mmCIF file of C-alpha atoms in Angstrom:
data_model
loop_
_atom_site.group_PDB
_atom_site.id
_atom_site.type_symbol
_atom_site.label_atom_id
_atom_site.label_comp_id
_atom_site.label_asym_id
_atom_site.label_seq_id
_atom_site.Cartn_x
_atom_site.Cartn_y
_atom_site.Cartn_z
ATOM 1 C CA MET A 13 92.499 117.833 95.517
ATOM 2 C CA LYS A 14 90.873 117.242 98.896
ATOM 3 C CA THR A 15 90.717 113.946 100.671
ATOM 4 C CA CYS A 16 88.015 111.315 100.381
ATOM 5 C CA ARG A 17 86.429 109.944 103.542
ATOM 6 C CA GLN A 18 84.358 106.889 104.255
ATOM 7 C CA LEU A 19 82.878 107.400 107.705
ATOM 8 C CA GLY A 20 80.690 104.791 109.330
ATOM 9 C CA ALA A 21 77.429 105.622 111.014
ATOM 10 C CA LEU A 22 79.124 105.581 114.397
ATOM 11 C CA LEU A 23 81.639 108.246 113.421
ATOM 12 C CA LEU A 24 79.008 110.464 111.910
ATOM 13 C CA SER A 25 77.897 111.264 115.432
ATOM 14 C CA PHE A 26 81.352 112.383 116.529
ATOM 15 C CA SER A 27 82.007 116.090 116.895
ATOM 16 C CA LEU A 28 85.076 116.533 114.708
ATOM 17 C CA MET A 29 87.364 119.413 115.615
ATOM 18 C CA LEU A 30 87.362 121.019 112.177
ATOM 19 C CA SER A 31 89.137 124.143 113.363
ATOM 20 C CA LEU A 32 92.328 122.171 113.917
ATOM 21 C CA GLY A 33 94.952 122.467 111.201
ATOM 22 C CA MET A 34 97.928 120.214 110.679
ATOM 23 C CA ASN A 35 100.403 122.503 112.428
ATOM 24 C CA THR A 36 98.026 124.328 114.749
ATOM 25 C CA PHE A 37 96.532 121.587 116.904
ATOM 26 C CA ALA A 38 95.808 122.860 120.395
ATOM 27 C CA ALA A 39 98.089 121.612 123.147
ATOM 28 C CA ALA A 40 96.601 118.963 125.401
ATOM 29 C CA GLU A 41 96.205 119.902 129.050
ATOM 30 C CA ASP A 42 96.078 116.294 130.282
ATOM 31 C CA THR A 43 96.450 113.437 127.839
ATOM 32 C CA GLY A 44 95.452 110.739 130.291
ATOM 33 C CA PHE A 45 98.586 108.726 129.442
ATOM 34 C CA SER A 46 101.708 108.767 131.572
ATOM 35 C CA ASP A 47 103.962 108.422 128.511
ATOM 36 C CA VAL A 48 102.355 111.251 126.500
ATOM 37 C CA ASP A 49 103.477 114.639 127.755
ATOM 38 C CA ALA A 50 100.955 117.418 127.280
ATOM 39 C CA GLY A 51 103.533 119.385 125.308
ATOM 40 C CA ALA A 52 104.446 116.564 122.917
ATOM 41 C CA TRP A 53 103.937 117.274 119.189
ATOM 42 C CA TYR A 54 101.541 114.346 118.965
ATOM 43 C CA ALA A 55 99.620 114.914 122.235
ATOM 44 C CA GLY A 56 96.563 116.495 120.621
ATOM 45 C CA ALA A 57 96.343 113.697 118.062
ATOM 46 C CA VAL A 58 96.571 111.035 120.758
ATOM 47 C CA GLU A 59 93.673 112.658 122.586
ATOM 48 C CA TYR A 60 91.749 112.894 119.322
ATOM 49 C CA VAL A 61 92.018 109.215 118.406
ATOM 50 C CA ARG A 62 91.280 108.194 121.990
ATOM 51 C CA ASP A 63 88.234 110.444 122.359
ATOM 52 C CA ASN A 64 86.862 109.294 118.997
ATOM 53 C CA GLY A 65 87.250 105.619 119.828
ATOM 54 C CA LEU A 66 89.868 104.941 117.142
ATOM 55 C CA MET A 67 92.923 104.033 119.191
ATOM 56 C CA SER A 68 93.253 103.122 122.834
ATOM 57 C CA GLY A 69 96.311 102.757 124.998
ATOM 58 C CA VAL A 70 98.375 99.624 125.381
ATOM 59 C CA SER A 71 97.238 99.787 129.017
ATOM 60 C CA ASP A 72 95.034 102.038 131.114
ATOM 61 C CA THR A 73 97.898 104.478 131.607
ATOM 62 C CA ALA A 74 100.244 104.041 128.606
ATOM 63 C CA PHE A 75 99.817 104.845 124.906
ATOM 64 C CA ALA A 76 103.307 103.738 123.737
ATOM 65 C CA PRO A 77 103.682 106.534 121.158
ATOM 66 C CA ASP A 78 107.093 105.390 119.916
ATOM 67 C CA GLU A 79 106.156 101.744 119.424
ATOM 68 C CA SER A 80 105.531 100.456 115.907
ATOM 69 C CA MET A 81 101.997 100.410 114.570
ATOM 70 C CA THR A 82 101.355 96.799 113.630
ATOM 71 C CA ARG A 83 99.226 95.436 110.818
ATOM 72 C CA GLY A 84 96.735 94.107 113.344
ATOM 73 C CA MET A 85 96.512 97.486 115.084
ATOM 74 C CA LEU A 86 96.016 99.425 111.864
ATOM 75 C CA VAL A 87 93.228 97.282 110.418
ATOM 76 C CA THR A 88 91.473 97.312 113.790
ATOM 77 C CA THR A 89 91.686 101.101 113.880
ATOM 78 C CA LEU A 90 90.195 101.385 110.394
ATOM 79 C CA TYR A 91 87.513 98.853 111.276
ATOM 80 C CA ARG A 92 86.512 101.137 114.157
ATOM 81 C CA LEU A 93 86.652 104.103 111.788
ATOM 82 C CA ALA A 94 84.168 102.303 109.542
ATOM 83 C CA GLY A 95 81.823 101.986 112.519
ATOM 84 C CA SER A 96 82.684 98.357 113.407
ATOM 85 C CA PRO A 97 80.033 96.966 111.047
ATOM 86 C CA PRO A 98 78.699 93.489 111.819
ATOM 87 C CA LEU A 99 80.415 90.769 109.831
ATOM 88 C CA ALA A 100 78.849 87.886 107.935
ATOM 89 C CA ASN A 101 78.466 84.507 109.616
ATOM 90 C CA GLU A 102 81.400 83.103 107.685
ATOM 91 C CA ASN A 103 83.745 85.159 109.874
ATOM 92 C CA LEU A 104 83.465 82.289 112.357
ATOM 93 C CA GLY A 105 86.173 80.651 110.292
ATOM 94 C CA TYR A 106 88.985 83.194 110.016
ATOM 95 C CA PRO A 107 90.985 82.886 106.806
ATOM 96 C CA PHE A 108 94.520 83.131 108.223
ATOM 97 C CA ALA A 109 96.285 80.536 110.319
ATOM 98 C CA ASP A 110 98.070 83.260 112.311
ATOM 99 C CA VAL A 111 94.802 85.069 113.187
ATOM 100 C CA PRO A 112 92.937 83.193 115.930
ATOM 101 C CA GLY A 113 89.215 83.804 115.928
ATOM 102 C CA ASP A 114 89.332 85.133 119.484
ATOM 103 C CA ALA A 115 92.199 87.594 118.855
ATOM 104 C CA TRP A 116 91.380 91.230 119.590
ATOM 105 C CA TYR A 117 92.279 92.149 115.994
ATOM 106 C CA ALA A 118 90.452 89.236 114.310
ATOM 107 C CA ASP A 119 87.355 91.201 113.241
ATOM 108 C CA GLY A 120 89.523 94.004 111.868
ATOM 109 C CA VAL A 121 91.617 91.569 109.820
ATOM 110 C CA TYR A 122 88.552 89.829 108.412
ATOM 111 C CA TRP A 123 86.817 93.126 107.609
ATOM 112 C CA ALA A 124 89.966 94.492 105.883
ATOM 113 C CA ARG A 125 90.243 91.403 103.707
ATOM 114 C CA LEU A 126 86.560 91.461 102.730
ATOM 115 C CA ASN A 127 86.739 95.146 101.772
ATOM 116 C CA GLY A 128 90.023 95.067 99.875
ATOM 117 C CA VAL A 129 91.783 97.375 102.331
ATOM 118 C CA VAL A 130 94.689 95.003 102.921
ATOM 119 C CA SER A 131 95.232 91.327 102.239
ATOM 120 C CA GLY A 132 97.568 88.751 103.712
ATOM 121 C CA TYR A 133 101.049 87.751 102.645
ATOM 122 C CA SER A 134 99.485 84.492 101.496
ATOM 123 C CA ASP A 135 96.217 82.612 101.823
ATOM 124 C CA GLU A 136 97.310 81.432 105.275
ATOM 125 C CA ARG A 137 99.407 84.267 106.722
ATOM 126 C CA PHE A 138 98.435 87.847 107.571
ATOM 127 C CA GLY A 139 101.302 88.888 109.861
ATOM 128 C CA PRO A 140 99.208 90.792 112.455
ATOM 129 C CA ASP A 141 102.237 91.632 114.629
ATOM 130 C CA ASP A 142 104.437 92.906 111.789
ATOM 131 C CA PRO A 143 105.241 96.647 111.843
ATOM 132 C CA VAL A 144 103.597 98.829 109.189
ATOM 133 C CA THR A 145 105.934 100.997 107.115
ATOM 134 C CA ARG A 146 105.110 104.575 106.195
ATOM 135 C CA GLU A 147 104.370 103.705 102.554
ATOM 136 C CA GLN A 148 102.206 100.771 103.654
ATOM 137 C CA ALA A 149 100.243 103.068 105.972
ATOM 138 C CA ALA A 150 99.675 105.509 103.111
ATOM 139 C CA ALA A 151 98.556 102.721 100.751
ATOM 140 C CA ILE A 152 96.195 101.124 103.277
ATOM 141 C CA LEU A 153 94.520 104.419 104.172
ATOM 142 C CA TRP A 154 94.312 105.336 100.469
ATOM 143 C CA ARG A 155 92.507 102.058 99.704
ATOM 144 C CA TYR A 156 90.193 102.669 102.648
ATOM 145 C CA ALA A 157 89.404 106.083 101.154
ATOM 146 C CA GLY A 158 88.420 104.473 97.861
ATOM 147 C CA SER A 159 91.743 104.797 95.987
ATOM 148 C CA PRO A 160 91.100 108.393 94.864
ATOM 149 C CA ALA A 161 93.145 109.912 92.061
ATOM 150 C CA ALA A 162 95.781 112.444 93.065
ATOM 151 C CA GLN A 163 98.101 114.972 91.494
ATOM 152 C CA ALA A 164 101.763 114.065 91.959
ATOM 153 C CA GLY A 165 102.901 117.568 92.898
ATOM 154 C CA GLN A 166 106.424 118.071 94.234
ATOM 155 C CA SER A 167 108.520 114.899 94.353
ATOM 156 C CA PHE A 168 110.215 113.705 97.527
ATOM 157 C CA ALA A 169 114.003 113.530 97.534
ATOM 158 C CA ASP A 170 113.711 109.747 97.994
ATOM 159 C CA GLU A 171 110.870 109.357 95.474
ATOM 160 C CA SER A 172 112.727 106.529 93.724
ATOM 161 C CA GLU A 173 112.561 104.454 96.917
ATOM 162 C CA ILE A 174 108.745 104.527 97.060
ATOM 163 C CA SER A 175 107.283 101.231 95.839
ATOM 164 C CA LEU A 176 105.127 101.422 92.723
ATOM 165 C CA TYR A 177 102.049 100.087 94.531
ATOM 166 C CA ALA A 178 102.257 102.985 97.003
ATOM 167 C CA ALA A 179 103.235 105.806 94.615
ATOM 168 C CA GLN A 180 99.763 107.234 94.006
ATOM 169 C CA ALA A 181 98.810 106.717 97.652
ATOM 170 C CA VAL A 182 101.813 108.778 98.765
ATOM 171 C CA ASP A 183 100.904 111.505 96.242
ATOM 172 C CA TRP A 184 97.357 111.522 97.612
ATOM 173 C CA ALA A 185 98.521 111.636 101.230
ATOM 174 C CA ARG A 186 100.857 114.554 100.567
ATOM 175 C CA ALA A 187 98.436 116.510 98.381
ATOM 176 C CA ASN A 188 95.824 116.396 101.134
ATOM 177 C CA GLY A 189 98.117 117.180 104.070
ATOM 178 C CA ILE A 190 97.672 113.702 105.549
ATOM 179 C CA MET A 191 101.347 112.686 105.476
ATOM 180 C CA ASN A 192 104.352 114.882 104.820
ATOM 181 C CA GLY A 193 108.077 114.338 104.517
ATOM 182 C CA SER A 194 110.826 114.672 107.078
ATOM 183 C CA ASP A 195 114.062 116.646 107.006
ATOM 184 C CA GLY A 196 115.510 117.044 103.528
ATOM 185 C CA ASN A 197 112.123 116.515 101.863
ATOM 186 C CA ARG A 198 112.335 112.752 102.400
ATOM 187 C CA PHE A 199 109.278 110.533 102.767
ATOM 188 C CA LEU A 200 111.201 107.587 104.291
ATOM 189 C CA PRO A 201 108.850 104.992 102.747
ATOM 190 C CA GLY A 202 110.458 101.941 104.363
ATOM 191 C CA GLU A 203 110.615 103.282 107.909
ATOM 192 C CA ARG A 204 108.160 101.929 110.444
ATOM 193 C CA ALA A 205 105.129 104.039 111.287
ATOM 194 C CA THR A 206 104.825 104.662 115.015
ATOM 195 C CA ARG A 207 101.577 104.801 116.960
ATOM 196 C CA ALA A 208 102.059 108.556 117.434
ATOM 197 C CA GLN A 209 102.555 109.063 113.684
ATOM 198 C CA VAL A 210 99.424 107.073 112.865
ATOM 199 C CA ALA A 211 97.441 109.142 115.376
ATOM 200 C CA ILE A 212 98.558 112.303 113.538
ATOM 201 C CA ILE A 213 97.750 110.730 110.153
ATOM 202 C CA LEU A 214 94.230 109.806 111.257
ATOM 203 C CA GLN A 215 93.552 113.244 112.704
ATOM 204 C CA ASN A 216 94.784 114.905 109.501
ATOM 205 C CA TYR A 217 92.609 112.573 107.436
ATOM 206 C CA LEU A 218 89.426 113.070 109.443
ATOM 207 C CA THR A 219 89.673 116.832 109.821
ATOM 208 C CA ALA A 220 90.096 117.430 106.081
ATOM 209 C CA ASP A 221 87.197 118.580 103.932
ATOM 210 C CA ALA A 222 85.221 116.181 101.748
ATOM 211 C CA PRO A 223 86.291 116.086 98.105
ATOM 212 C CA GLU A 224 84.628 116.823 94.852
ATOM 213 C CA GLN A 225 83.934 113.409 93.382
ATOM 214 C CA PRO A 226 85.533 112.661 89.976
ATOM 215 C CA VAL A 227 83.489 111.258 87.152
ATOM 216 C CA GLU A 228 83.199 107.488 87.546
ATOM 217 C CA PRO A 229 83.680 105.311 84.476
ATOM 218 C CA ALA A 230 80.849 103.033 83.406
ATOM 219 C CA GLU A 231 80.541 99.780 85.355
ATOM 220 C CA ASN A 232 81.370 97.706 82.277
ATOM 221 C CA ALA A 233 83.584 100.285 80.660
ATOM 222 C CA ASN A 234 85.034 99.779 77.216
ATOM 223 C CA VAL A 235 88.783 100.389 77.470
ATOM 224 C CA LEU A 236 91.165 101.663 74.805
ATOM 225 C CA VAL A 237 94.943 101.815 75.223
ATOM 226 C CA VAL A 238 96.429 104.442 72.917
ATOM 227 C CA TYR A 239 100.199 104.737 72.645
ATOM 228 C CA PHE A 240 103.092 106.168 70.689
ATOM 229 C CA SER A 241 106.307 104.177 71.021
ATOM 230 C CA ALA A 242 109.499 105.294 69.332
ATOM 231 C CA THR A 243 111.772 102.532 70.688
ATOM 232 C CA GLY A 244 109.312 99.867 71.879
ATOM 233 C CA ASN A 245 109.342 100.649 75.614
ATOM 234 C CA THR A 246 105.980 102.420 75.713
ATOM 235 C CA GLY A 247 104.486 99.768 73.440
ATOM 236 C CA GLN A 248 105.429 97.058 75.922
ATOM 237 C CA VAL A 249 103.706 98.892 78.777
ATOM 238 C CA ALA A 250 100.644 99.458 76.585
ATOM 239 C CA GLU A 251 100.436 95.727 75.902
ATOM 240 C CA HIS A 252 100.618 95.004 79.648
ATOM 241 C CA ILE A 253 97.767 97.467 80.286
ATOM 242 C CA ALA A 254 95.632 96.015 77.500
ATOM 243 C CA ALA A 255 96.177 92.490 78.820
ATOM 244 C CA ALA A 256 95.266 93.524 82.368
ATOM 245 C CA THR A 257 92.159 95.508 81.408
ATOM 246 C CA GLY A 258 90.929 93.575 78.396
ATOM 247 C CA GLY A 259 91.223 96.798 76.448
ATOM 248 C CA ASP A 260 91.839 97.375 72.759
ATOM 249 C CA LEU A 261 95.140 98.738 71.433
ATOM 250 C CA PHE A 262 95.610 101.700 69.099
ATOM 251 C CA GLU A 263 99.119 102.700 68.050
ATOM 252 C CA ILE A 264 99.820 106.316 67.151
ATOM 253 C CA VAL A 265 101.952 106.076 64.017
ATOM 254 C CA PRO A 266 103.641 109.182 62.543
ATOM 255 C CA ALA A 267 103.302 109.477 58.784
ATOM 256 C CA GLU A 268 107.060 109.995 58.763
ATOM 257 C CA PRO A 269 108.469 107.533 61.324
ATOM 258 C CA TYR A 270 111.206 108.689 63.689
ATOM 259 C CA THR A 271 114.582 107.077 63.041
ATOM 260 C CA SER A 272 117.293 106.575 65.651
ATOM 261 C CA ALA A 273 119.106 109.557 64.130
ATOM 262 C CA ASP A 274 115.916 111.639 64.438
ATOM 263 C CA LEU A 275 115.786 110.819 68.165
ATOM 264 C CA ASP A 276 119.403 111.812 68.929
ATOM 265 C CA TRP A 277 118.888 114.823 71.163
ATOM 266 C CA ASN A 278 122.678 115.274 71.432
ATOM 267 C CA ASP A 279 122.762 116.126 67.720
ATOM 268 C CA GLU A 280 121.764 119.754 67.267
ATOM 269 C CA ASN A 281 120.630 118.931 63.740
ATOM 270 C CA SER A 282 118.362 116.027 64.696
ATOM 271 C CA ARG A 283 114.623 116.049 64.145
ATOM 272 C CA VAL A 284 113.698 116.184 67.835
ATOM 273 C CA VAL A 285 116.053 119.108 68.486
ATOM 274 C CA TYR A 286 114.603 120.953 65.495
ATOM 275 C CA GLU A 287 111.051 120.358 66.714
ATOM 276 C CA TYR A 288 112.005 121.452 70.228
ATOM 277 C CA GLU A 289 113.481 124.690 68.943
ATOM 278 C CA ASN A 290 110.590 125.233 66.537
ATOM 279 C CA PRO A 291 107.348 124.600 68.473
ATOM 280 C CA ASP A 292 105.183 125.289 65.430
ATOM 281 C CA ALA A 293 106.802 122.285 63.731
ATOM 282 C CA ARG A 294 105.533 119.867 66.396
ATOM 283 C CA ASP A 295 102.236 119.198 64.608
ATOM 284 C CA THR A 296 103.268 115.658 63.677
ATOM 285 C CA ALA A 297 101.194 114.152 60.848
ATOM 286 C CA LEU A 298 99.777 110.708 61.690
ATOM 287 C CA THR A 299 98.736 107.796 59.504
ATOM 288 C CA ALA A 300 95.406 107.669 61.395
ATOM 289 C CA TYR A 301 94.021 110.080 63.954
ATOM 290 C CA THR A 302 90.897 108.400 65.330
ATOM 291 C CA PRO A 303 90.392 104.728 66.264
ATOM 292 C CA ASP A 304 87.396 102.803 65.012
ATOM 293 C CA ASN A 305 84.417 102.985 67.381
ATOM 294 C CA TRP A 306 86.039 105.878 69.266
ATOM 295 C CA ALA A 307 82.670 106.985 70.663
ATOM 296 C CA ASP A 308 82.157 103.601 72.349
ATOM 297 C CA TYR A 309 85.191 103.823 74.658
ATOM 298 C CA ASP A 310 84.624 105.002 78.233
ATOM 299 C CA VAL A 311 88.201 104.707 79.555
ATOM 300 C CA VAL A 312 91.262 105.702 77.541
ATOM 301 C CA TYR A 313 94.841 105.061 78.621
ATOM 302 C CA ILE A 314 97.262 107.176 76.608
ATOM 303 C CA GLY A 315 100.983 106.440 76.642
ATOM 304 C CA TYR A 316 104.067 108.155 75.312
ATOM 305 C CA PRO A 317 107.774 108.635 75.954
ATOM 306 C CA ILE A 318 108.900 111.874 77.601
ATOM 307 C CA TRP A 319 110.766 114.222 75.237
ATOM 308 C CA TRP A 320 112.290 117.401 76.619
ATOM 309 C CA GLY A 321 110.152 117.084 79.746
ATOM 310 C CA ILE A 322 106.785 116.776 77.948
ATOM 311 C CA ALA A 323 104.825 114.148 76.054
ATOM 312 C CA ALA A 324 106.290 113.029 72.735
ATOM 313 C CA TRP A 325 104.763 115.244 70.059
ATOM 314 C CA PRO A 326 102.806 112.587 68.147
ATOM 315 C CA ALA A 327 100.705 112.259 71.315
ATOM 316 C CA ASP A 328 99.830 115.952 71.015
ATOM 317 C CA SER A 329 98.585 115.403 67.481
ATOM 318 C CA PHE A 330 96.338 112.548 68.554
ATOM 319 C CA VAL A 331 94.884 114.419 71.534
ATOM 320 C CA ALA A 332 94.245 117.590 69.542
ATOM 321 C CA ALA A 333 92.349 115.629 66.881
ATOM 322 C CA ASN A 334 89.857 113.857 69.144
ATOM 323 C CA ASP A 335 86.907 114.645 71.402
ATOM 324 C CA PHE A 336 87.308 113.167 74.907
ATOM 325 C CA THR A 337 83.893 114.206 76.207
ATOM 326 C CA GLY A 338 82.512 111.604 78.617
ATOM 327 C CA LYS A 339 85.779 109.644 78.749
ATOM 328 C CA THR A 340 88.016 108.944 81.722
ATOM 329 C CA VAL A 341 91.607 109.416 80.552
ATOM 330 C CA ILE A 342 94.704 108.030 82.273
ATOM 331 C CA PRO A 343 98.095 109.088 80.892
ATOM 332 C CA PHE A 344 101.231 106.987 81.303
ATOM 333 C CA CYS A 345 104.764 107.519 80.132
ATOM 334 C CA THR A 346 108.105 105.760 79.897
ATOM 335 C CA SER A 347 111.474 107.365 80.555
ATOM 336 C CA SER A 348 114.879 106.466 81.934
ATOM 337 C CA SER A 349 114.858 109.254 84.510
ATOM 338 C CA SER A 350 112.270 111.995 83.869
ATOM 339 C CA GLY A 351 108.983 111.850 85.728
ATOM 340 C CA LEU A 352 105.506 112.378 84.318
ATOM 341 C CA GLY A 353 105.852 116.065 85.162
ATOM 342 C CA GLN A 354 103.118 118.256 83.731
ATOM 343 C CA SER A 355 102.753 116.191 80.565
ATOM 344 C CA GLY A 356 99.327 114.844 81.537
ATOM 345 C CA GLU A 357 98.050 118.274 82.523
ATOM 346 C CA LEU A 358 99.296 119.790 79.257
ATOM 347 C CA LEU A 359 97.540 117.089 77.244
ATOM 348 C CA ALA A 360 94.354 117.625 79.253
ATOM 349 C CA ASP A 361 94.521 121.359 78.498
ATOM 350 C CA LEU A 362 95.071 120.572 74.821
ATOM 351 C CA ALA A 363 92.077 118.216 74.776
ATOM 352 C CA GLY A 364 89.776 120.584 76.650
ATOM 353 C CA THR A 365 87.374 117.697 77.336
ATOM 354 C CA GLY A 366 87.345 114.458 79.328
ATOM 355 C CA ASP A 367 88.068 113.578 82.946
ATOM 356 C CA TRP A 368 91.875 113.332 83.062
ATOM 357 C CA LEU A 369 93.315 111.477 86.032
ATOM 358 C CA GLU A 370 96.813 111.554 87.476
ATOM 359 C CA GLY A 371 99.049 109.272 85.449
ATOM 360 C CA GLN A 372 102.115 107.133 86.007
ATOM 361 C CA ARG A 373 105.711 107.029 84.807
ATOM 362 C CA PHE A 374 107.270 103.610 84.135
ATOM 363 C CA ARG A 375 110.909 102.676 83.771
ATOM 364 C CA SER A 376 112.137 100.754 80.757
ATOM 365 C CA GLY A 377 111.507 97.029 81.106
ATOM 366 C CA VAL A 378 108.887 97.426 83.859
ATOM 367 C CA SER A 379 107.327 94.096 84.781
ATOM 368 C CA ARG A 380 103.774 93.076 83.970
ATOM 369 C CA GLU A 381 103.175 92.616 87.701
ATOM 370 C CA ASP A 382 104.106 96.235 88.485
ATOM 371 C CA VAL A 383 101.826 97.513 85.729
ATOM 372 C CA GLU A 384 98.967 95.346 86.985
ATOM 373 C CA ALA A 385 99.518 96.621 90.546
ATOM 374 C CA TRP A 386 99.204 100.194 89.306
ATOM 375 C CA ILE A 387 96.008 99.424 87.409
ATOM 376 C CA GLU A 388 94.527 97.687 90.437
ATOM 377 C CA GLY A 389 95.302 100.744 92.522
ATOM 378 C CA LEU A 390 93.242 102.908 90.191
ATOM 379 C CA GLY A 391 90.140 101.146 91.498
ATOM 380 C CA PHE A 392 88.404 100.616 88.150
#
């Protein structure tokens, strides 16, 4: 998937250097900053953000490439990227006590809050001087881009350390070559993002090609949450999603329910082991295959536990039996350790219809707040 851009009218007039690739940026002959050597790995990016009016130096001669990018700096940069649009009259009263109206970052903070790019820690505190972490930078830029869906792809070695709110943003940033990992395939989500790193991120973002736009769900979409839950974990997540979206629930119920003995994958004679070893036996009969008013639903969340690295087989039976034409489908799964893997893609292939988005894996006992944060990040 290619990255989504929202460029303001001002930036549309810039001559973007589209021939520059992530690892082939031309060396700068003279950066104009005494602390940015022409041979530095970030020199070309520093010139790029300076020449395009996105980032300036901390003085006339210094860029401070190793200093932390602060929240105030980042929202101001994105405000410039949006073309510095005029703000409504109510911006005369800035919403945060720690953001004076005459601060150089005040317009950026106000614009970011109005456009849902980043909010404050509370109704009174924004923290403009706080450093931005790498996962925060990914999440903020992802929201600026419109919270596009992304394929998870290869996991980072420290994937478990990435906060849930930033997980899809990090997938998006990696898939589009905007942010990559460091040594050992680590993303380092909690490390501060430096000004040099943000310059590289912005150049990568702006020199990528425009994406193919996914199908958008209806403005007042009817939502259905479909789930199969063998032990109750997936059912709990489904209830959280239904509560957050106002959607209806539909439980996939096997005609022959799975017992705890059936689910014992350590027992070579158990039902799940038999089905794994005999793929043709995975066509699990259900008590009902199609929900009432199926044609009326625009958005379908479909949840399942992960069995042997793929979706639990009753989910296959449901997907194979229904037509997803015109529906936006979001898979989700629960597992103690396995990720979503290719389960969503395999279900999409089985369905053959519908606009299937990248899904999400949840741990057992995930909180309602974490589920709601994920749903909010989807942008529906």
